[in-house]
Coordinates of C-alpha atoms in Angstrom, one line a residue:
M1 CA -17.1 -38.0 -6.6
S2 CA -17.0 -34.5 -8.3
S3 CA -15.0 -31.9 -6.1
E4 CA -15.6 -29.1 -4.9
P5 CA -15.0 -28.2 -7.7
S6 CA -15.3 -31.1 -10.1
A7 CA -18.3 -29.1 -11.1
G8 CA -17.2 -29.3 -14.9
G9 CA -14.1 -31.1 -15.1
S10 CA -13.3 -30.5 -19.3
D11 CA -17.1 -32.0 -20.0
P12 CA -19.2 -28.7 -21.8
R13 CA -22.2 -30.8 -21.0
R14 CA -21.5 -30.0 -17.3
P15 CA -23.3 -27.4 -15.4
G16 CA -20.8 -25.0 -14.8
A17 CA -18.0 -25.9 -17.1
R18 CA -17.1 -23.1 -18.6
L19 CA -16.5 -21.3 -15.7
V20 CA -14.0 -23.9 -14.5
T21 CA -12.5 -23.7 -17.6
A22 CA -11.8 -20.0 -16.8
A23 CA -11.0 -20.8 -13.7
Q24 CA -8.2 -22.6 -14.4
V25 CA -7.0 -20.2 -17.3
L26 CA -6.9 -16.9 -14.4
L27 CA -5.6 -19.2 -11.3
A28 CA -2.9 -20.2 -14.4
L29 CA -2.3 -16.5 -15.3
A30 CA -1.9 -16.0 -10.9
G31 CA 0.8 -18.1 -11.2
I32 CA 3.0 -16.7 -14.4
L33 CA 2.4 -13.7 -12.4
Y34 CA 3.6 -14.8 -8.6
L35 CA 6.5 -15.9 -10.3
G36 CA 8.8 -12.5 -9.2
V37 CA 12.1 -14.6 -10.1
V38 CA 11.2 -14.5 -14.1
V39 CA 10.2 -10.2 -13.3
E40 CA 13.8 -9.5 -11.1
A41 CA 16.5 -10.9 -14.0
A42 CA 13.8 -8.6 -16.2
A43 CA 15.1 -5.8 -14.1
G44 CA 18.9 -7.4 -13.8
W45 CA 18.7 -8.3 -10.5
P46 CA 18.2 -5.1 -8.4
L47 CA 19.2 -6.9 -5.5
D48 CA 21.7 -9.7 -4.8
P49 CA 19.4 -12.9 -5.4
A50 CA 21.8 -14.8 -2.6
R51 CA 21.2 -12.7 0.0
S52 CA 17.6 -10.9 -0.5
Y53 CA 13.6 -11.9 0.1
L54 CA 11.6 -11.3 -3.3
S55 CA 9.0 -9.4 -1.1
E56 CA 12.0 -6.4 -0.5
L57 CA 11.7 -5.8 -4.3
A58 CA 8.3 -4.8 -3.3
A59 CA 9.7 -1.9 -0.3
L60 CA 9.1 1.7 -1.4
D61 CA 13.0 2.3 -1.3
Q62 CA 13.5 0.1 -4.2
A63 CA 13.0 1.0 -8.2
T64 CA 11.0 -2.0 -8.8
S65 CA 8.5 -1.1 -6.3
P66 CA 5.2 -0.2 -8.2
L67 CA 5.9 -3.3 -10.5
F68 CA 6.3 -6.1 -7.9
R69 CA 3.0 -4.5 -5.7
S70 CA 1.9 -4.5 -9.1
T71 CA 2.0 -8.1 -9.9
D72 CA 1.2 -9.4 -6.4
V73 CA -2.2 -7.7 -6.4
A74 CA -3.0 -8.9 -9.6
S75 CA -1.7 -12.5 -8.9
G76 CA -3.8 -11.9 -5.3
A77 CA -6.7 -10.8 -7.5
L78 CA -7.0 -13.3 -9.9
V79 CA -6.7 -16.3 -7.5
L80 CA -9.8 -14.7 -5.7
V81 CA -11.4 -14.3 -8.7
G82 CA -10.9 -17.8 -10.1
L83 CA -11.2 -19.2 -7.1
A84 CA -15.0 -17.4 -6.8
L85 CA -15.7 -18.9 -10.7
L86 CA -14.9 -22.3 -9.5
G87 CA -17.4 -21.9 -6.6
T88 CA -19.5 -20.7 -8.7
A89 CA -19.4 -23.7 -11.1
Y90 CA -19.5 -26.1 -7.4
V91 CA -22.9 -25.1 -6.5
R92 CA -24.6 -25.4 -10.1
A93 CA -23.0 -29.0 -10.0
R94 CA -24.7 -29.5 -6.6
R95 CA -28.2 -28.5 -7.9
A96 CA -27.3 -30.5 -10.5
G97 CA -27.4 -33.7 -8.3
A98 CA -23.5 -33.5 -8.3
P99 CA -21.6 -35.0 -5.1
A100 CA -20.4 -32.6 -2.4
A101 CA -16.6 -32.0 -1.9
T102 CA -14.5 -33.8 -0.1
L103 CA -12.6 -32.2 3.5
G104 CA -10.1 -32.4 1.4
Q105 CA -11.0 -30.2 -1.5
K106 CA -12.9 -27.7 1.1
V107 CA -9.7 -26.9 3.0
T108 CA -7.6 -26.4 0.0
F109 CA -10.1 -24.8 -1.6
W110 CA -10.3 -22.2 1.6
A111 CA -6.6 -22.5 1.9
F112 CA -5.7 -20.6 -2.0
V113 CA -8.6 -18.0 -0.7
A114 CA -6.5 -17.4 2.5
F115 CA -3.4 -17.1 0.1
G116 CA -4.9 -14.7 -2.5
L117 CA -6.3 -12.5 0.6
A118 CA -2.8 -12.3 1.9
T119 CA -1.1 -11.7 -0.9
V120 CA -3.0 -8.8 -2.0
A121 CA -2.6 -7.4 1.5
D122 CA 1.3 -7.9 1.5
A123 CA 1.6 -5.7 -1.9
L124 CA -0.5 -3.1 -0.1
L125 CA 1.6 -3.2 3.5
P126 CA 4.9 -3.1 1.7
L127 CA 8.3 -3.1 3.3
D128 CA 9.6 0.9 3.9
C129 CA 13.4 -0.4 3.1
A130 CA 15.0 -3.5 1.8
L131 CA 16.2 -5.3 4.8
S132 CA 19.5 -6.6 3.5
V133 CA 20.8 -3.5 1.8
G134 CA 21.5 -0.3 3.5
D135 CA 20.8 0.4 7.4
C136 CA 16.7 -0.9 7.0
A137 CA 17.3 -3.9 9.4
A138 CA 18.8 -1.9 12.1
R139 CA 16.0 1.3 11.7
E140 CA 13.6 -2.3 11.7
A141 CA 15.4 -3.5 15.2
A142 CA 15.3 0.3 16.5
G143 CA 11.6 0.9 16.0
E144 CA 12.0 3.8 13.2
L145 CA 10.1 1.6 11.0
S146 CA 6.2 2.7 9.5
L147 CA 3.4 0.5 11.1
A148 CA 2.5 -0.9 7.8
H149 CA 5.9 -2.0 7.3
E150 CA 6.1 -4.2 10.9
A151 CA 2.0 -4.8 9.4
H152 CA 4.0 -6.4 6.7
T153 CA 5.3 -9.4 8.4
F154 CA 1.9 -10.4 9.7
S155 CA 0.4 -10.5 6.1
S156 CA 3.9 -12.8 4.9
V157 CA 3.1 -15.3 7.4
A158 CA -0.2 -15.4 6.5
S159 CA 0.8 -16.1 2.8
G160 CA 3.0 -18.6 3.9
V161 CA 1.0 -20.7 5.8
S162 CA -1.8 -20.2 3.6
S163 CA 0.4 -21.2 0.6
F164 CA 1.1 -24.3 2.6
V165 CA -2.1 -26.0 3.7
A166 CA -2.7 -25.3 0.0
S167 CA 0.4 -27.1 -0.9
A168 CA -0.2 -29.7 1.2
G169 CA -4.1 -30.2 0.2
V170 CA -2.6 -30.1 -3.7
V171 CA 0.0 -33.2 -2.4
W172 CA -2.7 -35.1 -0.6
L173 CA -5.4 -34.4 -3.6
A174 CA -3.4 -35.6 -6.4
R175 CA -2.5 -39.1 -5.2
A176 CA -5.0 -40.5 -6.9
R177 CA -2.9 -39.4 -9.9
R178 CA 0.6 -39.8 -8.8
R179 CA 1.7 -42.1 -11.5
T180 CA 0.4 -39.3 -14.0
L181 CA 2.4 -36.1 -15.0
L182 CA -0.5 -34.1 -13.4
G183 CA -0.2 -35.8 -10.5
F184 CA 3.5 -36.0 -10.5
S185 CA 4.1 -32.4 -10.8
A186 CA 1.4 -31.4 -8.5
R187 CA 2.9 -33.4 -5.5
L188 CA 6.5 -32.8 -6.0
A189 CA 5.7 -28.7 -6.3
G190 CA 3.4 -29.2 -3.6
A191 CA 5.8 -31.0 -1.1
L192 CA 9.0 -28.7 -2.6
G193 CA 7.7 -25.4 -1.5
P194 CA 6.6 -25.4 1.8
F195 CA 10.2 -27.6 2.5
L196 CA 11.7 -24.7 1.5
G197 CA 9.5 -22.4 3.3
V198 CA 11.1 -23.9 6.7
V199 CA 14.1 -23.3 5.8
T200 CA 14.1 -20.0 4.5
G201 CA 11.9 -18.9 7.3
A202 CA 14.0 -20.4 10.4
I203 CA 16.5 -19.2 8.8
G204 CA 14.8 -15.6 8.5
L205 CA 14.5 -15.6 12.6
F206 CA 18.2 -14.7 12.9
G207 CA 17.6 -11.2 11.4
S208 CA 19.8 -9.7 8.9
P209 CA 21.9 -10.2 6.9
L210 CA 21.0 -13.4 5.4
P211 CA 23.1 -16.1 5.0
V212 CA 24.4 -16.6 1.1
G213 CA 22.1 -19.2 -0.5
T214 CA 19.1 -17.9 1.3
G215 CA 17.5 -16.2 -1.5
I216 CA 18.0 -18.3 -3.6
V217 CA 16.2 -21.7 -1.8
Q218 CA 13.1 -19.0 -0.8
R219 CA 12.5 -18.2 -4.7
V220 CA 13.0 -21.9 -5.4
Q221 CA 10.4 -22.2 -3.0
V222 CA 8.2 -19.7 -5.1
V223 CA 8.3 -21.1 -8.6
A224 CA 6.9 -24.7 -6.3
F225 CA 4.2 -22.4 -5.5
S226 CA 3.7 -21.1 -8.8
V227 CA 3.3 -24.4 -10.3
V228 CA 1.3 -24.9 -8.0
L229 CA -0.9 -22.0 -8.6
V230 CA -1.1 -22.8 -12.0
L231 CA -2.7 -26.9 -11.4
A232 CA -4.7 -26.0 -8.3
V233 CA -7.9 -26.3 -10.5
Q234 CA -7.0 -29.4 -12.0
V235 CA -6.5 -30.7 -8.7
L236 CA -9.4 -29.6 -7.0
T237 CA -11.5 -31.1 -9.9
L238 CA -10.3 -34.8 -9.8
R239 CA -12.5 -37.2 -9.1
R240 CA -12.6 -39.9 -6.0
P241 CA -11.4 -43.0 -8.0
R242 CA -14.5 -45.3 -8.0
R243 CA -13.9 -48.5 -5.6
R244 CA -14.2 -51.5 -7.8
A245 CA -17.3 -53.9 -7.3
P246 CA -16.6 -56.9 -5.6
E247 CA -16.1 -59.9 -7.7
T248 CA -18.1 -62.9 -7.8
D249 CA -17.5 -66.7 -8.2
V250 CA -19.2 -67.9 -11.1
P251 CA -19.4 -71.8 -11.3
Q252 CA -20.0 -73.8 -14.2
D253 CA -23.9 -74.2 -13.5
G254 CA -23.7 -70.4 -14.3
T255 CA -25.4 -69.5 -10.9
A256 CA -23.2 -66.5 -9.0
R257 CA -22.0 -67.3 -5.4
S258 CA -22.0 -64.5 -2.8
P259 CA -18.2 -62.6 -2.7
V260 CA -18.9 -63.2 1.2
A261 CA -20.1 -66.8 1.7
H262 CA -18.3 -69.5 -0.5
S263 CA -19.1 -72.9 1.6
E264 CA -22.3 -74.7 1.8
P265 CA -24.5 -73.9 5.1

């Protein structure tokens, strides 16, 4: 089968092949931009990485806010444009007679779409202040912060849930290639991200300040999902392994027997 996306693979003769290649490039760029740890390091680690979330660097009271919000918007937009190209390639391939996408591919595809939208919303609804410093956490508890600050919680939850579903889908789709570098990398990153995300999310329910190390765990989770984004198109376009045809017994006289019945009537 050709998936939602197995519309073109790497064969330029297939319908939509160039669109698939373009989608792969765009999602790889999105994964690189989403890798906020690199930008954070380049900025000189403005917040304590062991006790803060990456999203705090996009808070309005931080000097890094314009940079981090811009990279989030760009990352989310690249995901959406890349998936639009991939969807167009799929439609063209279907018209040319390619098999339909599997349920797993469809769910994973739309989970990535949801992630792209939520990531853009995250950047457009930034925190008013970094919760790990100053009196920001106390002001939040007192209800003194803006509606956008409160809405950021919902966009972050949407981004997290959609990334978990997309990662789970990548793990499932890559199972057929688990002995290859692509399959191993996709399954490792896809499994690691949600696990660490659940850990940091559960800790975050207790509020600020975060225990030492929570921020590091969250940054590893972000790195894992960045890898998932880079590999997303390659995994979405994997073909379903073909089933082997049943073998037939060939007697010495050269006549083939049925693979089911071997005894004489």
